[in-house]
Short mmCIF file of C-alpha atoms and ligand atoms in Angstrom, two decimals:
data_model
loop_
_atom_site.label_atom_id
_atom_site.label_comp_id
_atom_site.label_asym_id
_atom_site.label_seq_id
_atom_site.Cartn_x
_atom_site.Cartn_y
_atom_site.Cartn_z
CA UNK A 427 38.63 11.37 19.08
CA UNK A 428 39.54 10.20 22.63
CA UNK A 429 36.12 8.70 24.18
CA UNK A 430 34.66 9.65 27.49
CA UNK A 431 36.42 8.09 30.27
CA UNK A 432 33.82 7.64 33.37
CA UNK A 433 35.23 4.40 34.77
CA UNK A 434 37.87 5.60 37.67
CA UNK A 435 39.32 2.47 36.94
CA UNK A 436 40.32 3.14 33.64
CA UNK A 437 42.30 5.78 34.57
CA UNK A 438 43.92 3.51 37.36
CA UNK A 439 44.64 0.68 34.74
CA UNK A 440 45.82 3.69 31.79
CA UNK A 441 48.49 5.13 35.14
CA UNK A 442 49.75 1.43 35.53
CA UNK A 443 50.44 1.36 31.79
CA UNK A 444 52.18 4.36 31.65
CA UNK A 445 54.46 3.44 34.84
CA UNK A 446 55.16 -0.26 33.99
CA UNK A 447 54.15 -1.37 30.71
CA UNK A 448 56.17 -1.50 27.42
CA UNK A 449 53.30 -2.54 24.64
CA UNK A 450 54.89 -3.78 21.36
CA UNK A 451 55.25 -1.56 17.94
CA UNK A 452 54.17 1.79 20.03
CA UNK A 453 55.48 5.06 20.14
CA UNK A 454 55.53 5.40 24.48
CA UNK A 455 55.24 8.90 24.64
CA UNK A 456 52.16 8.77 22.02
CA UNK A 457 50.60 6.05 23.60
CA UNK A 458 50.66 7.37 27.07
CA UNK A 459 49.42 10.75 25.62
CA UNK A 460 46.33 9.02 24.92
CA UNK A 461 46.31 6.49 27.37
CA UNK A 462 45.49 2.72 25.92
CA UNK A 463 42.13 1.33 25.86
CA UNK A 464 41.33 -1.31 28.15
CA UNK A 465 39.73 -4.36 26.98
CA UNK A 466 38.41 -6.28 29.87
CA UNK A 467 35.92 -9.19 27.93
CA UNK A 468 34.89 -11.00 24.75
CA UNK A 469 31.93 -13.09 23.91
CA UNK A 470 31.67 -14.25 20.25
CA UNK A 471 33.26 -11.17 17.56
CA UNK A 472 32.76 -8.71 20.21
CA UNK A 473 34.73 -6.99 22.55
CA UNK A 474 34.28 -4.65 26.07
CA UNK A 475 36.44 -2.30 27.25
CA UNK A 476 36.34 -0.93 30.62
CA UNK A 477 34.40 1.68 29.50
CA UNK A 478 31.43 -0.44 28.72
CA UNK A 479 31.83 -0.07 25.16
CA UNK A 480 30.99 -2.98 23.07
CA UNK A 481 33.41 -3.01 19.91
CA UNK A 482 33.11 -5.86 16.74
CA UNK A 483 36.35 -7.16 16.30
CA UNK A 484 37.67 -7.06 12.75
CA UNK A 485 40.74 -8.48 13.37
CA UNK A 486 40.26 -11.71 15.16
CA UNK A 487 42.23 -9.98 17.83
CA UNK A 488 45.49 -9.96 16.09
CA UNK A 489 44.35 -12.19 13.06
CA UNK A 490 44.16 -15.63 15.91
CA UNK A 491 40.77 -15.47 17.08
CA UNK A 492 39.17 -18.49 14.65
CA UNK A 493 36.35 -19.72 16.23
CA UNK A 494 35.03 -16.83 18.20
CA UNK A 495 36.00 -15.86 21.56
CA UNK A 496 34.24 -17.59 24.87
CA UNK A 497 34.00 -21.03 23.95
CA UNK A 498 33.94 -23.10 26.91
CA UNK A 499 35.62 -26.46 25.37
CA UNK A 500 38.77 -24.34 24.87
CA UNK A 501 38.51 -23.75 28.73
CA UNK A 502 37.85 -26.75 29.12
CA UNK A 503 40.59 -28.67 27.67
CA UNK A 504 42.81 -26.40 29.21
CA UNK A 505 41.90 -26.73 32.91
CA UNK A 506 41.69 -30.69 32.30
CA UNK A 507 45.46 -30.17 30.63
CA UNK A 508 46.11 -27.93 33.62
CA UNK A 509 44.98 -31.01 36.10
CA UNK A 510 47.02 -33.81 34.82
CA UNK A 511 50.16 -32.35 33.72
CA UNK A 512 50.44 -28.57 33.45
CA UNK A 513 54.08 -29.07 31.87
CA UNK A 514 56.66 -30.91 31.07
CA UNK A 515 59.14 -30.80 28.40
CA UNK A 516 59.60 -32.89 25.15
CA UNK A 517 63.44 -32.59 24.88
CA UNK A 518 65.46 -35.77 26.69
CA UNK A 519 63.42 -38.50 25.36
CA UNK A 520 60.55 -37.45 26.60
CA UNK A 521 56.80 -36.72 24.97
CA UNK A 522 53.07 -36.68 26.10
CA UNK A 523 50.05 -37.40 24.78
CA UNK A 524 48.48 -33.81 24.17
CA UNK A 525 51.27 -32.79 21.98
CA UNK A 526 51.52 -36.84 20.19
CA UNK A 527 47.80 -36.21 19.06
CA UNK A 528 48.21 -32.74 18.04
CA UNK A 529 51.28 -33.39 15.73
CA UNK A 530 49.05 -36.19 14.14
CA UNK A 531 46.35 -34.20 13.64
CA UNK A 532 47.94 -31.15 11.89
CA UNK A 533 50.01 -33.63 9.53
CA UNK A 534 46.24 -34.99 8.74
CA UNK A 535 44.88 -31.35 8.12
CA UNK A 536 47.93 -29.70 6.34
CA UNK A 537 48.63 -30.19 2.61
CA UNK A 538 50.20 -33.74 1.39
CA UNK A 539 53.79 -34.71 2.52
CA UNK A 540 53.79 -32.49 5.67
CA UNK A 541 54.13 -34.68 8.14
CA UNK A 542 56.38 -33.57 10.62
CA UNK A 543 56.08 -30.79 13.77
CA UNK A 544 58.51 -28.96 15.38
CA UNK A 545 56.55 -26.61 18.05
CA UNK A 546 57.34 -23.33 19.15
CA UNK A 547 55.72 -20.40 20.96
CA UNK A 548 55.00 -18.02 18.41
CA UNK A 549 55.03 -17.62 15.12
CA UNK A 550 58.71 -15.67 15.34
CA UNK A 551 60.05 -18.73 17.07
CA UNK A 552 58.58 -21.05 14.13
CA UNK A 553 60.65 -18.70 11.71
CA UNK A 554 63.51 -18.88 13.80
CA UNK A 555 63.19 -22.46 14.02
CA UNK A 556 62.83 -22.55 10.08
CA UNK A 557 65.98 -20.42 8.93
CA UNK A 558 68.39 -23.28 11.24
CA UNK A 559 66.45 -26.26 10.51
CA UNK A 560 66.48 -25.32 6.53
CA UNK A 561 70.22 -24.61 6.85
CA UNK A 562 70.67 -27.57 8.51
CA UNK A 563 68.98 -29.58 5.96
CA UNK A 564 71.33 -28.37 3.32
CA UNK A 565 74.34 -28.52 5.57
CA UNK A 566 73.94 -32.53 5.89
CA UNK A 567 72.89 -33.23 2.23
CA UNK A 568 76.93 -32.10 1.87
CA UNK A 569 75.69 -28.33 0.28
CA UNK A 570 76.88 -26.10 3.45
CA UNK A 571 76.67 -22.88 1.23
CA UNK A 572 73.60 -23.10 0.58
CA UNK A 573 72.36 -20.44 3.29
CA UNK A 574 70.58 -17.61 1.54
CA UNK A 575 67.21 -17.08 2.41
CA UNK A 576 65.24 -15.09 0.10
CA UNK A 577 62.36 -12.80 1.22
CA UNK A 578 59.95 -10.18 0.78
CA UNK A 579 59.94 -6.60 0.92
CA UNK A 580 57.13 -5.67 3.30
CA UNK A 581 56.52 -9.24 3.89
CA UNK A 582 56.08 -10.35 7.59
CA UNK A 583 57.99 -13.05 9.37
CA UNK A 584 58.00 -11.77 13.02
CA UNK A 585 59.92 -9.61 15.49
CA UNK A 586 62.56 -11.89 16.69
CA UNK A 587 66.13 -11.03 15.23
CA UNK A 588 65.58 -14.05 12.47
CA UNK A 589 61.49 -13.25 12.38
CA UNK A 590 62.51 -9.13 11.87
CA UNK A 591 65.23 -10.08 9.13
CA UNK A 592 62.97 -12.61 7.00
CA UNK A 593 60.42 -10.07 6.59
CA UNK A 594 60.91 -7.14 4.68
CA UNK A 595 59.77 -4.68 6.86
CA UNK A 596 62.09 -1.31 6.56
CA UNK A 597 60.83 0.68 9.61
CA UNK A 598 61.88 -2.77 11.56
CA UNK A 599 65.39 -3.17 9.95
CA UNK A 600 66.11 0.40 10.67
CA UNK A 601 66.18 -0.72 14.68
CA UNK A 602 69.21 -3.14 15.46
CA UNK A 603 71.06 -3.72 12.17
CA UNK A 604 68.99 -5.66 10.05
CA UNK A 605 68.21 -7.84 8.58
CA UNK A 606 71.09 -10.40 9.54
CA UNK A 607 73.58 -11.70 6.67
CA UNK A 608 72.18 -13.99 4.44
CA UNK A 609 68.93 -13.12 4.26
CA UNK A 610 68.10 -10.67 1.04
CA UNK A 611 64.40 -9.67 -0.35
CA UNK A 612 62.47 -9.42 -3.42
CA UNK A 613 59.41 -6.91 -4.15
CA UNK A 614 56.10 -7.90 -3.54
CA UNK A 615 53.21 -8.20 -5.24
CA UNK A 616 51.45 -4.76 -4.57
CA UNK A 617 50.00 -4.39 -7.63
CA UNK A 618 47.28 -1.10 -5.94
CA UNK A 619 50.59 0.24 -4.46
CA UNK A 620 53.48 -0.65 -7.14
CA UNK A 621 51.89 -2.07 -10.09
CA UNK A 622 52.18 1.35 -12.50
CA UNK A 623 51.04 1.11 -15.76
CA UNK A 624 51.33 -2.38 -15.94
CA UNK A 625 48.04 -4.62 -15.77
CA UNK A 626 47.79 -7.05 -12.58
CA UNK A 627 48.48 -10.28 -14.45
CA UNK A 628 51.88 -8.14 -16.35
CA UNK A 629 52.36 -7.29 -13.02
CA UNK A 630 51.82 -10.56 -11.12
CA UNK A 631 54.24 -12.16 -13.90
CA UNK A 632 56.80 -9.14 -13.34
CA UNK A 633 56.92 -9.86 -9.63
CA UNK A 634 57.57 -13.27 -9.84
CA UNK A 635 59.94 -12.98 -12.16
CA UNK A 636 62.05 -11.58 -9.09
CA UNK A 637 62.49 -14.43 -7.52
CA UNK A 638 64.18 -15.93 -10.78
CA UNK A 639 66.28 -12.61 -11.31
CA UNK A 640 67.84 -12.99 -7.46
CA UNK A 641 68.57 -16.74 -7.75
CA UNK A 642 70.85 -16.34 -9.83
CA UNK A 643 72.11 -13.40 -8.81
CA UNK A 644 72.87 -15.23 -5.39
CA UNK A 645 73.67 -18.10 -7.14
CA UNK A 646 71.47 -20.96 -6.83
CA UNK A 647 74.75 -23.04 -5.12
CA UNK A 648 74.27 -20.58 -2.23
CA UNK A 649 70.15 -20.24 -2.10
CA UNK A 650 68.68 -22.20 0.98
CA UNK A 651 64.97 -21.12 0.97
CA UNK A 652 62.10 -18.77 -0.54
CA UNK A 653 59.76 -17.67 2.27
CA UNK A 654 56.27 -15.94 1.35
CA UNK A 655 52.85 -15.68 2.79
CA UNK A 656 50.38 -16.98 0.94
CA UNK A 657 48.71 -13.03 1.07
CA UNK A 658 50.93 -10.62 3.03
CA UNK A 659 49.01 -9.62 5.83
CA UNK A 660 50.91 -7.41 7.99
CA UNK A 661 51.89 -5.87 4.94
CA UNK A 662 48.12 -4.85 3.97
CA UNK A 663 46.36 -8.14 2.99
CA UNK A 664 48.30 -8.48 -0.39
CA UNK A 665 46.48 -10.20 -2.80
CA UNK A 666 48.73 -11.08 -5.48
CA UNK A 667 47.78 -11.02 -8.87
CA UNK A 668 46.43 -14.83 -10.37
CA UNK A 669 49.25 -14.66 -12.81
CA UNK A 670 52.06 -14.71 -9.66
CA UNK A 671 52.19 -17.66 -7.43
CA UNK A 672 51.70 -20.60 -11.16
CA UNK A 673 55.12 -17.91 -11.78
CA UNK A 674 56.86 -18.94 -8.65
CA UNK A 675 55.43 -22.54 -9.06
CA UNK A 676 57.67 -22.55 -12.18
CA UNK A 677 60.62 -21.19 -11.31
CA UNK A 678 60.48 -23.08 -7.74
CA UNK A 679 60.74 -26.40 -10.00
CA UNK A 680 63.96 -24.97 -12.22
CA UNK A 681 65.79 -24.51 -9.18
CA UNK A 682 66.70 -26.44 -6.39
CA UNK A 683 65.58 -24.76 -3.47
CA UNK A 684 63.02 -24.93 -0.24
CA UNK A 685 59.68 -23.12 -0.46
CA UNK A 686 58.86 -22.07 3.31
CA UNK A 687 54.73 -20.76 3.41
CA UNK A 688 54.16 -18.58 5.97
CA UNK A 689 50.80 -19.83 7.17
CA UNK A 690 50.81 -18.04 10.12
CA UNK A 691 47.76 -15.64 9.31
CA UNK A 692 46.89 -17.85 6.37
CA UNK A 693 46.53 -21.28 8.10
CA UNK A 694 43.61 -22.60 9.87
CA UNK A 695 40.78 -21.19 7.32
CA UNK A 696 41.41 -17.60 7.07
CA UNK A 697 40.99 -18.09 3.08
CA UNK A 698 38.24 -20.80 3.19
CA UNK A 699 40.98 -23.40 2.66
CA UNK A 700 42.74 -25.35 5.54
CA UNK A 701 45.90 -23.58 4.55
CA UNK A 702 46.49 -20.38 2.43
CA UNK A 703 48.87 -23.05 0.05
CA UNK A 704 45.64 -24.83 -0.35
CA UNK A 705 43.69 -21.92 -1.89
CA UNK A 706 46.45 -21.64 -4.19
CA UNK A 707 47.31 -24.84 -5.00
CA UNK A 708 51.10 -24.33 -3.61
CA UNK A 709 52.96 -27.34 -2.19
CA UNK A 710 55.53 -25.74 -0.05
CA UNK A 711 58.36 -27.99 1.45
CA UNK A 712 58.01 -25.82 5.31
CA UNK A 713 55.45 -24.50 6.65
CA UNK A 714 54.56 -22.12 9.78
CA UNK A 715 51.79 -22.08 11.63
CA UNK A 716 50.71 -20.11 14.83
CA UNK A 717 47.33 -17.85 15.72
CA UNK A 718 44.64 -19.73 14.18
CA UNK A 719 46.44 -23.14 15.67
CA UNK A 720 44.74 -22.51 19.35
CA UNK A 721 42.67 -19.68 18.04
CA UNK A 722 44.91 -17.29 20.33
CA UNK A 723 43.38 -18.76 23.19
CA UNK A 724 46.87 -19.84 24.68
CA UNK A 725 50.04 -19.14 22.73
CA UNK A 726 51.17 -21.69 20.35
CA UNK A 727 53.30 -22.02 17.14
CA UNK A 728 55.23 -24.57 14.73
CA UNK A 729 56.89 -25.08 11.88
CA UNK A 730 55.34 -27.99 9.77
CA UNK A 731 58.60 -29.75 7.72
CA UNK A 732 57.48 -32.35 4.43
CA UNK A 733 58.79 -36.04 4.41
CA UNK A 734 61.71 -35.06 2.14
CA UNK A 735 63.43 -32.45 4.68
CA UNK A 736 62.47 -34.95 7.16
CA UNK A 737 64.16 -37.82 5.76
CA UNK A 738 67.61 -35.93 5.50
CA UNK A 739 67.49 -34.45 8.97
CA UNK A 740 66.70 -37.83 10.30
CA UNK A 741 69.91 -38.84 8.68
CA UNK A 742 72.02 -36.48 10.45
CA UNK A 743 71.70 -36.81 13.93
CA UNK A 744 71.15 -34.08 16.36
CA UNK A 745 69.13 -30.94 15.68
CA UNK A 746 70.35 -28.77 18.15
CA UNK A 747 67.23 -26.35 18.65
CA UNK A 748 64.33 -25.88 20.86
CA UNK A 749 62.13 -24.19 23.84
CA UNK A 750 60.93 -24.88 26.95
CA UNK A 751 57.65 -24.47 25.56
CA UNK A 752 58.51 -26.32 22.50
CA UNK A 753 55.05 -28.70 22.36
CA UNK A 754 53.25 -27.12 25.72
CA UNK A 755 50.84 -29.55 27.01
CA UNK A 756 48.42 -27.00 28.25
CA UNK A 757 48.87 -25.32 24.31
CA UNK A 758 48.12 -28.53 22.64
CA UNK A 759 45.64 -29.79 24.38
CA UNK A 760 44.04 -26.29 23.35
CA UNK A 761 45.15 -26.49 19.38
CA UNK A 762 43.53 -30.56 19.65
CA UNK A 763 40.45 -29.23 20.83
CA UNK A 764 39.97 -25.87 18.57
CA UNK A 765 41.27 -28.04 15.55
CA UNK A 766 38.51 -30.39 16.42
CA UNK A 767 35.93 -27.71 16.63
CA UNK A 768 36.84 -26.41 12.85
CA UNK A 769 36.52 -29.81 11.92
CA UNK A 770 33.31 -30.90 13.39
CA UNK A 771 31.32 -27.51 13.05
CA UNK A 772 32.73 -27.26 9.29
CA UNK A 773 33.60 -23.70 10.33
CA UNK A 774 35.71 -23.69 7.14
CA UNK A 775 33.38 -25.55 5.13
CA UNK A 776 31.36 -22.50 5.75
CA UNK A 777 33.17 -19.68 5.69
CA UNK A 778 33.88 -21.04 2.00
CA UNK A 779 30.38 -21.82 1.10
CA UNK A 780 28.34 -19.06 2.68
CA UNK A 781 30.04 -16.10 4.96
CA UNK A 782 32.79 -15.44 2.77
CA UNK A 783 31.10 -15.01 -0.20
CA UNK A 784 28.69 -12.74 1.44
CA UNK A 785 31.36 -10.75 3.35
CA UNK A 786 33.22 -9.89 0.40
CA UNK A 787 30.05 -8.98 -1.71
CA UNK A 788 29.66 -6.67 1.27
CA UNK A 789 32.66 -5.44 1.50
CA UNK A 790 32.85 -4.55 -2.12
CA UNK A 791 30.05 -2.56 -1.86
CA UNK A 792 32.53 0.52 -0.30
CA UNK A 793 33.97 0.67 -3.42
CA UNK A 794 31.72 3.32 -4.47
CA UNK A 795 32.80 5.35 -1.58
CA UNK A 796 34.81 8.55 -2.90
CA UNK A 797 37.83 7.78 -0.35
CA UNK A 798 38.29 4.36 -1.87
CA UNK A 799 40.63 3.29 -4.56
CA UNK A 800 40.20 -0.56 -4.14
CA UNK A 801 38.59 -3.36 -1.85
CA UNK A 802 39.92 -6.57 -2.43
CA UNK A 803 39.78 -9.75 -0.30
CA UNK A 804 39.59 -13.86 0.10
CA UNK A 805 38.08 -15.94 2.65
CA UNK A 806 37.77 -13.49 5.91
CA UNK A 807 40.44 -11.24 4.85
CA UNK A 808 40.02 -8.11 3.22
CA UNK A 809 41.17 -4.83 2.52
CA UNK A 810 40.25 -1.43 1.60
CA UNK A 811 42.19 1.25 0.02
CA UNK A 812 42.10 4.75 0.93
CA UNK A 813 42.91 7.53 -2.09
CA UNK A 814 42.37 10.81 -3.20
CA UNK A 815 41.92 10.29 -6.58
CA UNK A 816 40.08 6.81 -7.90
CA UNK A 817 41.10 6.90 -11.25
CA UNK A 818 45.08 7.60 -10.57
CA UNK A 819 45.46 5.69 -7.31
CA UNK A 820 47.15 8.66 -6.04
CA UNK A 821 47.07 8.83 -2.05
CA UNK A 822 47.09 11.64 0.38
CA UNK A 823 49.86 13.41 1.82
CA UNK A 824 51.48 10.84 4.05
CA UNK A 825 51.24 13.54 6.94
CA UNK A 826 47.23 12.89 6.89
CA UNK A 827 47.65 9.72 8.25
CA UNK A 828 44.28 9.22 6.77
CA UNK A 829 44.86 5.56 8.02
CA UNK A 830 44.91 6.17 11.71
CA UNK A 831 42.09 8.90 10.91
CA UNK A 832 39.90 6.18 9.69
CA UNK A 833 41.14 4.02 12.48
CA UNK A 834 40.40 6.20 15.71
CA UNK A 835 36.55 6.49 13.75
CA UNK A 836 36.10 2.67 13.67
CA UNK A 837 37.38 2.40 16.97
CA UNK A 838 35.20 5.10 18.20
CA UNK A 839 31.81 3.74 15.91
CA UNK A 840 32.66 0.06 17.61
CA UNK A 841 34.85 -1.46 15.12
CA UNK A 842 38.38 -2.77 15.08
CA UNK A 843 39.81 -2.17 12.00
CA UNK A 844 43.44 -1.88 11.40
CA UNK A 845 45.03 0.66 9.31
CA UNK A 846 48.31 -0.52 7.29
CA UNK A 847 49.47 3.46 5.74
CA UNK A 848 46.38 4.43 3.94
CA UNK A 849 45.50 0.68 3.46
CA UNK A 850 42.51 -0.74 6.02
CA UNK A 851 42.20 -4.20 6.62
CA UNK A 852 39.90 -6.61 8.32
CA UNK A 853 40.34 -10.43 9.62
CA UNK A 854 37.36 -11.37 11.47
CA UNK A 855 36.55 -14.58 13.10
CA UNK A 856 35.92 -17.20 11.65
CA UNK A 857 32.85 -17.22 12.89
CA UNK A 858 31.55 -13.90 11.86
CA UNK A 859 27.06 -14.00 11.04
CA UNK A 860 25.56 -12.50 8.32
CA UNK A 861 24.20 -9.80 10.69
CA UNK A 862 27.73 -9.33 11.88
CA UNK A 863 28.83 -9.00 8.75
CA UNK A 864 26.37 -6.35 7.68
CA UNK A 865 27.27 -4.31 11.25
CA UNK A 866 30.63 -4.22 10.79
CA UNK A 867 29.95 -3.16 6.88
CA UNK A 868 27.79 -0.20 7.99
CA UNK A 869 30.59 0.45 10.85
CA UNK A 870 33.22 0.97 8.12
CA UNK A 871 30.78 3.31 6.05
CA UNK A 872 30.14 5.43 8.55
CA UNK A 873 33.59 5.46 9.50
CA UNK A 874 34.30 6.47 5.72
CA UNK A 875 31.93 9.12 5.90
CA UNK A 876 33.40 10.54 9.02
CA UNK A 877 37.46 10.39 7.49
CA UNK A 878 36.39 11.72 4.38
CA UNK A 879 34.35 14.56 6.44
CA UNK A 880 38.04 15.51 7.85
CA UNK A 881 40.21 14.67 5.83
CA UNK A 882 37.93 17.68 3.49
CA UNK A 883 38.32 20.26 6.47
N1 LIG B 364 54.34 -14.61 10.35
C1 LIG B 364 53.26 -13.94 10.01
C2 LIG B 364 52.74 -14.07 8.61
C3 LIG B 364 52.60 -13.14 10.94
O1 LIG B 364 51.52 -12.44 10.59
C4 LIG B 364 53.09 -13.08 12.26
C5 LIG B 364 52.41 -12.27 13.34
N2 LIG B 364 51.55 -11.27 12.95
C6 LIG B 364 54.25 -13.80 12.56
C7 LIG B 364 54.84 -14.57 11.60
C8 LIG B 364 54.84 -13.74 13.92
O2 LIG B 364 54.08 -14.43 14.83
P1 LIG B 364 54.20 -14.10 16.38
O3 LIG B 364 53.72 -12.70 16.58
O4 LIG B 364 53.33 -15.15 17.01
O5 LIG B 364 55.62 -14.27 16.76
#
């Protein structure tokens, strides 16, 4: 499945990768095997490698990429940032008017009552900033215990030591004693992967009914915070059941504890909402944000805190926390100008009205496919399951890696599609056409076609 290489300078670019790079989540050896592909320019949904390849990208690069790559105002903004002050920090009474405007604007997009920005880099760093700031919070209303943080099995909070613990991956807590203490996990609502005999809604309703089940067995005196993504998407674009976030709703209010949304691939429209809290009607206390924020363009990320954290913290004098790039200049003046571009263009308004809809009729349509077992999705997310047996859900022998088989085809047919295990899932831009839609439909056909060819040899 490797492709043709007739650039020299692929090779050149694949030695200097080998010698000097360390990408993230990769196996070296593997990767070097192979040799990376290089992607050297984006217009729109598509990408180029150095090969002169020209690939639709399914993921929105890694799930950031809202409005569509090459837009000129998001250069723009930047190189005017750039000009008039590159940097400076917001930490000794100091601010500036890029990130000023930006803080007002996302408490103006973001659901009611969260007001307040803390800025980060990433989206790790906006978890990291959450798990002190929420212990904090607690700490000055006179309740120092309460510290726990409950997560999500195969939910995903980042790669930073607080990011890596909050999420329930277990191939990441296997690497450098994790997760930390005081941070414990719940399932999650897999219903294709876990559900059993139960029926989605039994099972939505079962899943929640976690949350209520660890409270108290951590004791709701020692419970800081429940963090959850609105749809796992790391984890395989997990679409819970209807019956399971009114579930957590409820047992939220019994108990008196923070909600923390991970908006991170949520936020910014992915589900045709502003937020993914919007689409479900969830009023979380903390939010984070990053990707969608500057569209990836630069890197940007923040946790979003409601007027009642806000009012005890502002009690309680210093919070002892933040980056140099806490509230970059150069960052914000990109996140003003791509939130103004969703805004103005109704990018959302659309992807709501018209390209969702029609990308997840499309998308749907694989279902008849004999590798799939499900294709589920919202907004510009979806997912497609690949099985051996429909009926059962039963998968193939994990040694297949029918996933990455799947993968290397879409990658080799011009699509980026990710594989999660046997689960594929897609993010595109924002932005995606109708004919874009319908190429990167018959992309993942063919690319069916051509797994299920193998997979039978
Ligand atoms: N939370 C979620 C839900 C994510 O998907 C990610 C990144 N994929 C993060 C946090 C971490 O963000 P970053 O990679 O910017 O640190």
């Amino acid at each position: 499945m490797t492709n043709q290489i007739n650039n020299p300078q692929t090779r050149q670019w694949q030695e200097m990768s080998q010698r000097h790079h360390l990408a993230p989540f990769s196996d070296y050896k593997q990767l070097h095997e192979k040799g990376p592909r290089i992607i050297t320019r984006a217009e729109g949904v598509h990408l180029w490698d150095s090969e002169g390849n020209e690939i639709l990208d399914g993921m929105a690069g890694l799930w950031c990429i809202a409005v569509g790559y090459g837009r000129e105002e998001l250069v723009e903004a930047a190189s005017r940032q750039m000009r008039e002050l590159p940097f400076y920090n917001t930490f000794f009474q100091t601010a500036h008017p890029p990130v000023l405007e930006l803080a007002k604007a996302i408490s103006e997009i973001t659901p009611p009552g969260l007001n307040h920005v803390f800025f980060t880099g990433s989206g790790s760093e906006g978890n990291d900033t959450m798990l002190r700031l929420v212990r904090h919070y607690w700490a000055c209303k006179g309740q120092p215990n309460k510290k726990v943080i409950i997560g999500r099995v195969n939910g995903y909070h980042g790669s930073t030591v607080a990011g890596a613990s909050l999420g329930g991956m277990k191939f990441m807590h296997e690497q450098g004693d994790l997760p930390i203490p005081g941070i414990v996990h719940i399932p999650q609502p897999y219903w294709f992967g876990e559900g059993g005999d139960m029926s989605p809604e039994e099972f939505g309703i079962w899943a929640a009914d976690q949350l209520e089940k660890k409270i108290l067995e951590v004791g709701e005196d020692n419970v800081a915070a429940f963090i959850a993504e609105p749809i796992q998407g790391a984890g395989g674009v997990i679409i819970p059941p209807e019956s399971y976030w009114p579930r957590i709703r409820e047992i939220l209010a019994k108990y008196d504890i923070l909600f923390v949304a991970d908006e991170v691939i949520c936020g910014f429209g992915r589900t045709g909402e502003w937020f993914g809290s919007d689409y479900y009607g969830n009023s979380p206390d903390l939010m984070t944000i990053a990707k969608g924020l500057t569209s990836g363009y630069v890197p940007m990320g923040g946790l979003v805190v409601s007027d009642k954290v806000f009012e005890v913290i502002n009690e309680c004098g210093d919070f002892n926390h933040g980056f140099t790039y806490s509230g970059h200049p150069v960052a914000a003046a990109v996140a003003l100008e791509n939130i103004r571009i969703l805004r103005e263009e109704k990018i959302i308004e659309k992807v709501k009205a018209e390209t969702a809809p029609y990308l997840q009729q499309r998308l749907r349509e694989l279902a008849d496919h004999p590798l799939v077992g499900e294709v589920r999705g919202v907004g510009m997310l979806g997912a497609i399951e690949l099985v051996k047996d429909k009926q059962t859900r039963e998968r193939y022998p994990e040694e297949l890696a029918v996933g990455m088989i799947c993968r290397g085809h879409c990658f080799a047919n011009g699509l980026v599609m990710r594989a999660v295990g046997d689960t594929m899932i897609i993010a595109p831009p924002l932005v995606i056409s109708r004919d874009e839609i319908d190429e990167l439909v018959s992309k993942a056909r063919l690319s069916l076609d051509l797994t299920l060819r193998d997979v039978q040899a």
